[in-house]
Amino acid sequence: MSRHLLELCDITAYRGKTPVFKGFSLAIPEGCSTAVLGPNGAGKTTLLKLISCDIFPVASKGSRLNILGRERWNVWELRSRFGIISHDLQHDYLESAKGLNVILSGYYSSIDTWSYQKFLESDIEKASLIMRKLGIETLAERSFGEMSTGQQRRFLLGRALINDPGTLLLDEPTTGLDLKASFQYLDIVRKLIHDGKTIILVTHHVHEIPPEIKRVVLIKNGRIFLDGEKAEVLTSSNLSSLFEVPVQVVASNGFYQVLPG
């Protein structure tokens, strides 16, 4: 029996003074790439912040939050084992950081690199290899603030990959990207899954879910709305109820798209 990658049991969580989750439970086994889909305000951001230990659930009897089989983590150790690429990270990252240093900063879970941080030649070689694989090696000396949104997103992915984590948590990865950059990024995600990475994709965009992700969890108003196999979950009826608007779901080559109903 595989252990859980994530196990949230009877979780109560707040954002500020606002209750978001009350009695929320979700389990994701190791190796089970999963998409978490829901409208704005459903609780997706709170879920991301719980997993990344930016916020913590209310302590109560029977409530637990396990990540990789553990309840307690040094947050820096966790972030080296569990690669997280979020909009907050992209927004907060230092614009002056050079591309190579963005990748290397993953070793310390920092934003940019600093004089007290030491890197071996092998670390730099690994960063260079990752940049080549992601098609961004020519941007090694470009500052983060001078990059396009898609380029920034790939560098932050490389920052997560430098620690070779088994799991990557992606927060609406193609938001703000043009069509070409979106397709390129999704192609990278698909290759990562084929290489054995587990992907947790948190989004409200159905088209971001690659064919390789078979499980979809729908959340609404801080609760699990539906959880199961993608083909059974991503139906016109289910998504019309989830988003409270008539929609028609179209499937093609393993991808799904939503049209007005």
PDB file of C-alpha atoms in Angstrom:
ATOM      1  CA  MET A   1       0.000   0.000   0.000  1.00  0.00           C
ATOM      2  CA  SER A   2       1.526   3.312  -1.057  1.00  0.00           C
ATOM      3  CA  ARG A   3       1.784   6.096   1.455  1.00  0.00           C
ATOM      4  CA  HIS A   4       0.013   9.362   0.951  1.00  0.00           C
ATOM      5  CA  LEU A   5       1.779  12.223  -0.710  1.00  0.00           C
ATOM      6  CA  LEU A   6      -0.774  14.526   0.910  1.00  0.00           C
ATOM      7  CA  GLU A   7      -3.287  13.760   3.627  1.00  0.00           C
ATOM      8  CA  LEU A   8      -5.575  16.468   4.941  1.00  0.00           C
ATOM      9  CA  CYS A   9      -8.063  15.171   7.482  1.00  0.00           C
ATOM     10  CA  ASP A  10     -10.837  17.270   9.059  1.00  0.00           C
ATOM     11  CA  ILE A  11      -8.942  20.510   8.397  1.00  0.00           C
ATOM     12  CA  THR A  12     -10.184  23.919   9.522  1.00  0.00           C
ATOM     13  CA  ALA A  13      -8.277  26.837   8.059  1.00  0.00           C
ATOM     14  CA  TYR A  14      -8.629  30.606   7.898  1.00  0.00           C
ATOM     15  CA  ARG A  15      -7.320  33.338   5.627  1.00  0.00           C
ATOM     16  CA  GLY A  16      -7.078  36.224   8.041  1.00  0.00           C
ATOM     17  CA  LYS A  17     -10.397  36.164   9.908  1.00  0.00           C
ATOM     18  CA  THR A  18     -12.257  34.440   7.100  1.00  0.00           C
ATOM     19  CA  PRO A  19     -12.945  30.702   7.474  1.00  0.00           C
ATOM     20  CA  VAL A  20     -12.140  28.880   4.226  1.00  0.00           C
ATOM     21  CA  PHE A  21     -12.101  25.206   5.207  1.00  0.00           C
ATOM     22  CA  LYS A  22     -14.137  23.519   7.918  1.00  0.00           C
ATOM     23  CA  GLY A  23     -13.850  19.745   8.177  1.00  0.00           C
ATOM     24  CA  PHE A  24     -11.974  19.559   4.855  1.00  0.00           C
ATOM     25  CA  SER A  25     -10.400  16.209   3.947  1.00  0.00           C
ATOM     26  CA  LEU A  26      -8.344  15.195   0.906  1.00  0.00           C
ATOM     27  CA  ALA A  27      -5.829  12.402   0.324  1.00  0.00           C
ATOM     28  CA  ILE A  28      -3.476  12.079  -2.657  1.00  0.00           C
ATOM     29  CA  PRO A  29      -1.337   8.907  -2.853  1.00  0.00           C
ATOM     30  CA  GLU A  30       2.269   9.096  -3.975  1.00  0.00           C
ATOM     31  CA  GLY A  31       2.552   8.856  -7.732  1.00  0.00           C
ATOM     32  CA  CYS A  32      -1.026  10.001  -8.345  1.00  0.00           C
ATOM     33  CA  SER A  33      -0.823  13.127 -10.494  1.00  0.00           C
ATOM     34  CA  THR A  34      -3.936  15.125  -9.679  1.00  0.00           C
ATOM     35  CA  ALA A  35      -5.678  18.287 -10.849  1.00  0.00           C
ATOM     36  CA  VAL A  36      -7.575  20.396  -8.319  1.00  0.00           C
ATOM     37  CA  LEU A  37     -10.120  22.498 -10.183  1.00  0.00           C
ATOM     38  CA  GLY A  38     -12.478  25.129  -8.875  1.00  0.00           C
ATOM     39  CA  PRO A  39     -13.795  28.670  -9.362  1.00  0.00           C
ATOM     40  CA  ASN A  40     -12.248  31.724  -7.744  1.00  0.00           C
ATOM     41  CA  GLY A  41     -12.960  31.699  -4.025  1.00  0.00           C
ATOM     42  CA  ALA A  42     -13.279  27.906  -3.871  1.00  0.00           C
ATOM     43  CA  GLY A  43     -10.277  27.520  -1.556  1.00  0.00           C
ATOM     44  CA  LYS A  44      -7.524  26.707  -4.055  1.00  0.00           C
ATOM     45  CA  THR A  45      -5.131  29.395  -2.788  1.00  0.00           C
ATOM     46  CA  THR A  46      -5.695  28.335   0.822  1.00  0.00           C
ATOM     47  CA  LEU A  47      -4.953  24.732  -0.140  1.00  0.00           C
ATOM     48  CA  LEU A  48      -1.710  25.836  -1.813  1.00  0.00           C
ATOM     49  CA  LYS A  49      -0.675  27.803   1.263  1.00  0.00           C
ATOM     50  CA  LEU A  50      -1.441  24.874   3.575  1.00  0.00           C
ATOM     51  CA  ILE A  51       0.692  22.526   1.480  1.00  0.00           C
ATOM     52  CA  SER A  52       3.588  24.996   1.313  1.00  0.00           C
ATOM     53  CA  CYS A  53       3.318  25.719   5.059  1.00  0.00           C
ATOM     54  CA  ASP A  54       2.670  29.409   4.473  1.00  0.00           C
ATOM     55  CA  ILE A  55      -0.367  29.019   6.725  1.00  0.00           C
ATOM     56  CA  PHE A  56      -1.338  26.315   9.215  1.00  0.00           C
ATOM     57  CA  PRO A  57      -4.651  24.651  10.050  1.00  0.00           C
ATOM     58  CA  VAL A  58      -6.426  25.165  13.344  1.00  0.00           C
ATOM     59  CA  ALA A  59      -5.173  22.584  15.852  1.00  0.00           C
ATOM     60  CA  SER A  60      -8.024  20.289  16.881  1.00  0.00           C
ATOM     61  CA  LYS A  61      -8.571  16.689  17.932  1.00  0.00           C
ATOM     62  CA  GLY A  62      -8.642  14.342  14.958  1.00  0.00           C
ATOM     63  CA  SER A  63      -7.371  16.995  12.556  1.00  0.00           C
ATOM     64  CA  ARG A  64      -4.093  16.367  10.731  1.00  0.00           C
ATOM     65  CA  LEU A  65      -2.072  17.555   7.772  1.00  0.00           C
ATOM     66  CA  ASN A  66       0.536  15.066   6.586  1.00  0.00           C
ATOM     67  CA  ILE A  67       2.922  15.775   3.722  1.00  0.00           C
ATOM     68  CA  LEU A  68       5.041  12.882   2.475  1.00  0.00           C
ATOM     69  CA  GLY A  69       4.007  10.926   5.556  1.00  0.00           C
ATOM     70  CA  ARG A  70       5.077  13.557   8.075  1.00  0.00           C
ATOM     71  CA  GLU A  71       3.156  16.121  10.106  1.00  0.00           C
ATOM     72  CA  ARG A  72       6.156  18.272  11.023  1.00  0.00           C
ATOM     73  CA  TRP A  73       8.607  19.728   8.551  1.00  0.00           C
ATOM     74  CA  ASN A  74      11.400  22.216   8.465  1.00  0.00           C
ATOM     75  CA  VAL A  75       9.831  24.454   5.832  1.00  0.00           C
ATOM     76  CA  TRP A  76      13.106  24.796   3.896  1.00  0.00           C
ATOM     77  CA  GLU A  77      13.590  21.025   3.798  1.00  0.00           C
ATOM     78  CA  LEU A  78      10.009  20.584   2.619  1.00  0.00           C
ATOM     79  CA  ARG A  79      10.432  23.081  -0.204  1.00  0.00           C
ATOM     80  CA  SER A  80      13.482  21.179  -1.437  1.00  0.00           C
ATOM     81  CA  ARG A  81      11.495  17.912  -1.523  1.00  0.00           C
ATOM     82  CA  PHE A  82       8.268  19.360  -2.866  1.00  0.00           C
ATOM     83  CA  GLY A  83       8.763  21.789  -5.738  1.00  0.00           C
ATOM     84  CA  ILE A  84       6.224  24.619  -5.637  1.00  0.00           C
ATOM     85  CA  ILE A  85       5.739  27.103  -8.489  1.00  0.00           C
ATOM     86  CA  SER A  86       3.186  29.721  -7.496  1.00  0.00           C
ATOM     87  CA  HIS A  87       2.062  33.167  -8.581  1.00  0.00           C
ATOM     88  CA  ASP A  88       3.183  34.566  -5.222  1.00  0.00           C
ATOM     89  CA  LEU A  89       6.715  33.308  -5.852  1.00  0.00           C
ATOM     90  CA  GLN A  90       6.767  34.794  -9.340  1.00  0.00           C
ATOM     91  CA  HIS A  91       5.427  38.120  -8.072  1.00  0.00           C
ATOM     92  CA  ASP A  92       7.868  38.317  -5.140  1.00  0.00           C
ATOM     93  CA  TYR A  93      11.012  37.095  -6.901  1.00  0.00           C
ATOM     94  CA  LEU A  94      13.776  39.710  -7.151  1.00  0.00           C
ATOM     95  CA  GLU A  95      13.739  41.300 -10.586  1.00  0.00           C
ATOM     96  CA  SER A  96      17.504  41.857 -10.539  1.00  0.00           C
ATOM     97  CA  ALA A  97      18.343  38.135 -10.223  1.00  0.00           C
ATOM     98  CA  LYS A  98      20.179  36.663 -13.188  1.00  0.00           C
ATOM     99  CA  GLY A  99      18.693  33.594 -14.848  1.00  0.00           C
ATOM    100  CA  LEU A 100      21.395  31.185 -13.682  1.00  0.00           C
ATOM    101  CA  ASN A 101      21.026  32.425 -10.111  1.00  0.00           C
ATOM    102  CA  VAL A 102      17.264  31.902 -10.236  1.00  0.00           C
ATOM    103  CA  ILE A 103      17.920  28.200 -10.841  1.00  0.00           C
ATOM    104  CA  LEU A 104      20.675  27.983  -8.208  1.00  0.00           C
ATOM    105  CA  SER A 105      18.537  29.733  -5.588  1.00  0.00           C
ATOM    106  CA  GLY A 106      16.437  26.585  -5.400  1.00  0.00           C
ATOM    107  CA  TYR A 107      19.193  24.937  -3.357  1.00  0.00           C
ATOM    108  CA  TYR A 108      18.467  27.402  -0.545  1.00  0.00           C
ATOM    109  CA  SER A 109      14.784  28.144  -1.267  1.00  0.00           C
ATOM    110  CA  SER A 110      15.813  31.794  -1.503  1.00  0.00           C
ATOM    111  CA  ILE A 111      14.977  34.556  -3.968  1.00  0.00           C
ATOM    112  CA  ASP A 112      18.242  35.232  -5.819  1.00  0.00           C
ATOM    113  CA  THR A 113      21.578  33.960  -4.519  1.00  0.00           C
ATOM    114  CA  TRP A 114      23.687  35.613  -1.834  1.00  0.00           C
ATOM    115  CA  SER A 115      27.377  35.839  -1.020  1.00  0.00           C
ATOM    116  CA  TYR A 116      27.182  33.437   1.923  1.00  0.00           C
ATOM    117  CA  GLN A 117      25.643  30.718  -0.241  1.00  0.00           C
ATOM    118  CA  LYS A 118      28.218  28.355  -1.720  1.00  0.00           C
ATOM    119  CA  PHE A 119      27.831  26.400  -4.947  1.00  0.00           C
ATOM    120  CA  LEU A 120      30.007  23.637  -6.334  1.00  0.00           C
ATOM    121  CA  GLU A 121      30.980  23.428  -9.982  1.00  0.00           C
ATOM    122  CA  SER A 122      28.671  20.416 -10.200  1.00  0.00           C
ATOM    123  CA  ASP A 123      25.783  22.582  -8.960  1.00  0.00           C
ATOM    124  CA  ILE A 124      26.387  25.075 -11.754  1.00  0.00           C
ATOM    125  CA  GLU A 125      26.670  22.265 -14.303  1.00  0.00           C
ATOM    126  CA  LYS A 126      23.339  20.838 -13.110  1.00  0.00           C
ATOM    127  CA  ALA A 127      21.689  24.262 -13.376  1.00  0.00           C
ATOM    128  CA  SER A 128      23.047  24.637 -16.909  1.00  0.00           C
ATOM    129  CA  LEU A 129      21.689  21.220 -17.871  1.00  0.00           C
ATOM    130  CA  ILE A 130      18.248  22.138 -16.543  1.00  0.00           C
ATOM    131  CA  MET A 131      18.265  25.390 -18.495  1.00  0.00           C
ATOM    132  CA  ARG A 132      19.111  23.488 -21.680  1.00  0.00           C
ATOM    133  CA  LYS A 133      16.279  21.015 -21.068  1.00  0.00           C
ATOM    134  CA  LEU A 134      13.833  23.882 -20.525  1.00  0.00           C
ATOM    135  CA  GLY A 135      15.088  25.808 -23.561  1.00  0.00           C
ATOM    136  CA  ILE A 136      16.236  28.854 -21.565  1.00  0.00           C
ATOM    137  CA  GLU A 137      20.036  28.446 -21.624  1.00  0.00           C
ATOM    138  CA  THR A 138      20.480  31.625 -23.699  1.00  0.00           C
ATOM    139  CA  LEU A 139      18.849  33.630 -20.880  1.00  0.00           C
ATOM    140  CA  ALA A 140      21.326  32.644 -18.170  1.00  0.00           C
ATOM    141  CA  GLU A 141      22.607  36.210 -17.787  1.00  0.00           C
ATOM    142  CA  ARG A 142      19.306  38.001 -18.327  1.00  0.00           C
ATOM    143  CA  SER A 143      17.692  39.537 -15.253  1.00  0.00           C
ATOM    144  CA  PHE A 144      14.402  38.078 -14.066  1.00  0.00           C
ATOM    145  CA  GLY A 145      12.594  41.398 -14.492  1.00  0.00           C
ATOM    146  CA  GLU A 146      13.582  41.573 -18.172  1.00  0.00           C
ATOM    147  CA  MET A 147      12.098  38.164 -18.986  1.00  0.00           C
ATOM    148  CA  SER A 148       8.669  37.458 -20.421  1.00  0.00           C
ATOM    149  CA  THR A 149       6.074  35.832 -18.171  1.00  0.00           C
ATOM    150  CA  GLY A 150       6.635  32.479 -19.869  1.00  0.00           C
ATOM    151  CA  GLN A 151      10.401  32.711 -19.472  1.00  0.00           C
ATOM    152  CA  GLN A 152      10.023  33.569 -15.792  1.00  0.00           C
ATOM    153  CA  ARG A 153       7.697  30.585 -15.336  1.00  0.00           C
ATOM    154  CA  ARG A 154      10.264  28.231 -16.875  1.00  0.00           C
ATOM    155  CA  PHE A 155      13.064  29.578 -14.704  1.00  0.00           C
ATOM    156  CA  LEU A 156      10.971  29.058 -11.577  1.00  0.00           C
ATOM    157  CA  LEU A 157      10.259  25.520 -12.751  1.00  0.00           C
ATOM    158  CA  GLY A 158      14.004  25.031 -13.157  1.00  0.00           C
ATOM    159  CA  ARG A 159      14.514  26.431  -9.654  1.00  0.00           C
ATOM    160  CA  ALA A 160      12.211  23.715  -8.332  1.00  0.00           C
ATOM    161  CA  LEU A 161      13.844  20.985 -10.422  1.00  0.00           C
ATOM    162  CA  ILE A 162      17.371  21.707  -9.138  1.00  0.00           C
ATOM    163  CA  ASN A 163      16.584  19.603  -6.039  1.00  0.00           C
ATOM    164  CA  ASP A 164      15.119  16.786  -8.151  1.00  0.00           C
ATOM    165  CA  PRO A 165      11.874  16.657  -6.134  1.00  0.00           C
ATOM    166  CA  GLY A 166       9.510  13.769  -6.703  1.00  0.00           C
ATOM    167  CA  THR A 167       6.512  16.087  -6.694  1.00  0.00           C
ATOM    168  CA  LEU A 168       5.770  19.446  -8.287  1.00  0.00           C
ATOM    169  CA  LEU A 169       2.872  21.675  -7.267  1.00  0.00           C
ATOM    170  CA  LEU A 170       1.823  24.013 -10.097  1.00  0.00           C
ATOM    171  CA  ASP A 171      -0.448  26.999  -9.545  1.00  0.00           C
ATOM    172  CA  GLU A 172      -2.331  27.858 -12.768  1.00  0.00           C
ATOM    173  CA  PRO A 173       0.852  27.404 -14.807  1.00  0.00           C
ATOM    174  CA  THR A 174      -0.296  28.907 -18.117  1.00  0.00           C
ATOM    175  CA  THR A 175      -2.047  32.014 -16.782  1.00  0.00           C
ATOM    176  CA  GLY A 176      -0.640  35.088 -18.535  1.00  0.00           C
ATOM    177  CA  LEU A 177       1.067  33.072 -21.288  1.00  0.00           C
ATOM    178  CA  ASP A 178       0.314  33.396 -24.981  1.00  0.00           C
ATOM    179  CA  LEU A 179      -0.770  30.356 -26.994  1.00  0.00           C
ATOM    180  CA  LYS A 180       2.734  29.257 -28.017  1.00  0.00           C
ATOM    181  CA  ALA A 181       4.186  29.664 -24.521  1.00  0.00           C
ATOM    182  CA  SER A 182       1.196  27.809 -23.026  1.00  0.00           C
ATOM    183  CA  PHE A 183       1.677  24.840 -25.335  1.00  0.00           C
ATOM    184  CA  GLN A 184       5.423  24.805 -24.675  1.00  0.00           C
ATOM    185  CA  TYR A 185       4.924  24.840 -20.915  1.00  0.00           C
ATOM    186  CA  LEU A 186       2.293  22.098 -20.998  1.00  0.00           C
ATOM    187  CA  ASP A 187       4.619  19.995 -23.156  1.00  0.00           C
ATOM    188  CA  ILE A 188       7.288  20.344 -20.455  1.00  0.00           C
ATOM    189  CA  VAL A 189       4.791  19.297 -17.784  1.00  0.00           C
ATOM    190  CA  ARG A 190       3.838  16.226 -19.803  1.00  0.00           C
ATOM    191  CA  LYS A 191       7.479  15.218 -20.180  1.00  0.00           C
ATOM    192  CA  LEU A 192       8.018  15.613 -16.436  1.00  0.00           C
ATOM    193  CA  ILE A 193       5.144  13.222 -15.739  1.00  0.00           C
ATOM    194  CA  HIS A 194       6.594  10.720 -18.217  1.00  0.00           C
ATOM    195  CA  ASP A 195       9.931  11.081 -16.403  1.00  0.00           C
ATOM    196  CA  GLY A 196       8.268   9.970 -13.169  1.00  0.00           C
ATOM    197  CA  LYS A 197       7.374  13.255 -11.496  1.00  0.00           C
ATOM    198  CA  THR A 198       4.075  13.529  -9.668  1.00  0.00           C
ATOM    199  CA  ILE A 199       2.214  16.716 -10.582  1.00  0.00           C
ATOM    200  CA  ILE A 200      -0.402  18.442  -8.462  1.00  0.00           C
ATOM    201  CA  LEU A 201      -2.039  21.054 -10.659  1.00  0.00           C
ATOM    202  CA  VAL A 202      -4.234  23.668  -8.997  1.00  0.00           C
ATOM    203  CA  THR A 203      -6.281  25.690 -11.472  1.00  0.00           C
ATOM    204  CA  HIS A 204      -9.614  26.998 -12.707  1.00  0.00           C
ATOM    205  CA  HIS A 205      -8.589  26.422 -16.348  1.00  0.00           C
ATOM    206  CA  VAL A 206      -9.721  23.055 -17.694  1.00  0.00           C
ATOM    207  CA  HIS A 207      -7.413  23.317 -20.717  1.00  0.00           C
ATOM    208  CA  GLU A 208      -4.357  23.263 -18.432  1.00  0.00           C
ATOM    209  CA  ILE A 209      -4.977  19.647 -17.417  1.00  0.00           C
ATOM    210  CA  PRO A 210      -2.700  17.407 -19.529  1.00  0.00           C
ATOM    211  CA  PRO A 211      -3.821  13.951 -20.706  1.00  0.00           C
ATOM    212  CA  GLU A 212      -1.376  12.294 -18.298  1.00  0.00           C
ATOM    213  CA  ILE A 213      -3.335  13.550 -15.268  1.00  0.00           C
ATOM    214  CA  LYS A 214      -6.117  11.042 -14.695  1.00  0.00           C
ATOM    215  CA  ARG A 215      -7.612  12.198 -11.371  1.00  0.00           C
ATOM    216  CA  VAL A 216      -9.517  15.448 -10.957  1.00  0.00           C
ATOM    217  CA  VAL A 217     -10.797  16.944  -7.698  1.00  0.00           C
ATOM    218  CA  LEU A 218     -13.439  19.656  -7.958  1.00  0.00           C
ATOM    219  CA  ILE A 219     -13.693  22.056  -5.014  1.00  0.00           C
ATOM    220  CA  LYS A 220     -16.314  24.682  -4.327  1.00  0.00           C
ATOM    221  CA  ASN A 221     -16.942  26.891  -1.296  1.00  0.00           C
ATOM    222  CA  GLY A 222     -14.187  25.173   0.687  1.00  0.00           C
ATOM    223  CA  ARG A 223     -15.551  21.656   0.136  1.00  0.00           C
ATOM    224  CA  ILE A 224     -14.910  18.706  -2.146  1.00  0.00           C
ATOM    225  CA  PHE A 225     -17.565  18.980  -4.842  1.00  0.00           C
ATOM    226  CA  LEU A 226     -16.527  15.860  -6.770  1.00  0.00           C
ATOM    227  CA  ASP A 227     -13.468  13.591  -6.909  1.00  0.00           C
ATOM    228  CA  GLY A 228     -12.695  10.842  -9.387  1.00  0.00           C
ATOM    229  CA  GLU A 229     -11.499   9.779 -12.817  1.00  0.00           C
ATOM    230  CA  LYS A 230     -11.104  12.691 -15.207  1.00  0.00           C
ATOM    231  CA  ALA A 231     -13.539  11.417 -17.835  1.00  0.00           C
ATOM    232  CA  GLU A 232     -16.227  10.965 -15.199  1.00  0.00           C
ATOM    233  CA  VAL A 233     -15.613  14.294 -13.474  1.00  0.00           C
ATOM    234  CA  LEU A 234     -15.100  16.665 -16.406  1.00  0.00           C
ATOM    235  CA  THR A 235     -18.615  16.561 -17.839  1.00  0.00           C
ATOM    236  CA  SER A 236     -20.811  19.404 -19.014  1.00  0.00           C
ATOM    237  CA  SER A 237     -23.271  18.801 -16.172  1.00  0.00           C
ATOM    238  CA  ASN A 238     -20.631  18.704 -13.438  1.00  0.00           C
ATOM    239  CA  LEU A 239     -18.783  21.819 -14.594  1.00  0.00           C
ATOM    240  CA  SER A 240     -22.016  23.724 -15.158  1.00  0.00           C
ATOM    241  CA  SER A 241     -22.874  23.058 -11.514  1.00  0.00           C
ATOM    242  CA  LEU A 242     -19.350  23.823 -10.313  1.00  0.00           C
ATOM    243  CA  PHE A 243     -19.073  27.199 -12.048  1.00  0.00           C
ATOM    244  CA  GLU A 244     -22.812  27.983 -11.879  1.00  0.00           C
ATOM    245  CA  VAL A 245     -23.038  28.738 -15.591  1.00  0.00           C
ATOM    246  CA  PRO A 246     -24.148  26.509 -18.479  1.00  0.00           C
ATOM    247  CA  VAL A 247     -21.095  25.056 -20.227  1.00  0.00           C
ATOM    248  CA  GLN A 248     -20.323  22.386 -22.776  1.00  0.00           C
ATOM    249  CA  VAL A 249     -17.214  20.249 -22.293  1.00  0.00           C
ATOM    250  CA  VAL A 250     -15.324  19.128 -25.402  1.00  0.00           C
ATOM    251  CA  ALA A 251     -12.571  16.485 -25.302  1.00  0.00           C
ATOM    252  CA  SER A 252      -9.851  16.067 -27.933  1.00  0.00           C
ATOM    253  CA  ASN A 253      -6.589  14.088 -27.833  1.00  0.00           C
ATOM    254  CA  GLY A 254      -6.810  13.755 -24.055  1.00  0.00           C
ATOM    255  CA  PHE A 255      -7.304  17.488 -23.469  1.00  0.00           C
ATOM    256  CA  TYR A 256     -10.549  19.099 -22.353  1.00  0.00           C
ATOM    257  CA  GLN A 257     -11.972  22.505 -23.210  1.00  0.00           C
ATOM    258  CA  VAL A 258     -15.047  24.360 -22.034  1.00  0.00           C
ATOM    259  CA  LEU A 259     -17.429  26.238 -24.329  1.00  0.00           C
ATOM    260  CA  PRO A 260     -20.524  28.275 -23.471  1.00  0.00           C
ATOM    261  CA  GLY A 261     -23.524  25.990 -22.968  1.00  0.00           C
TER     262      GLY A 261
END
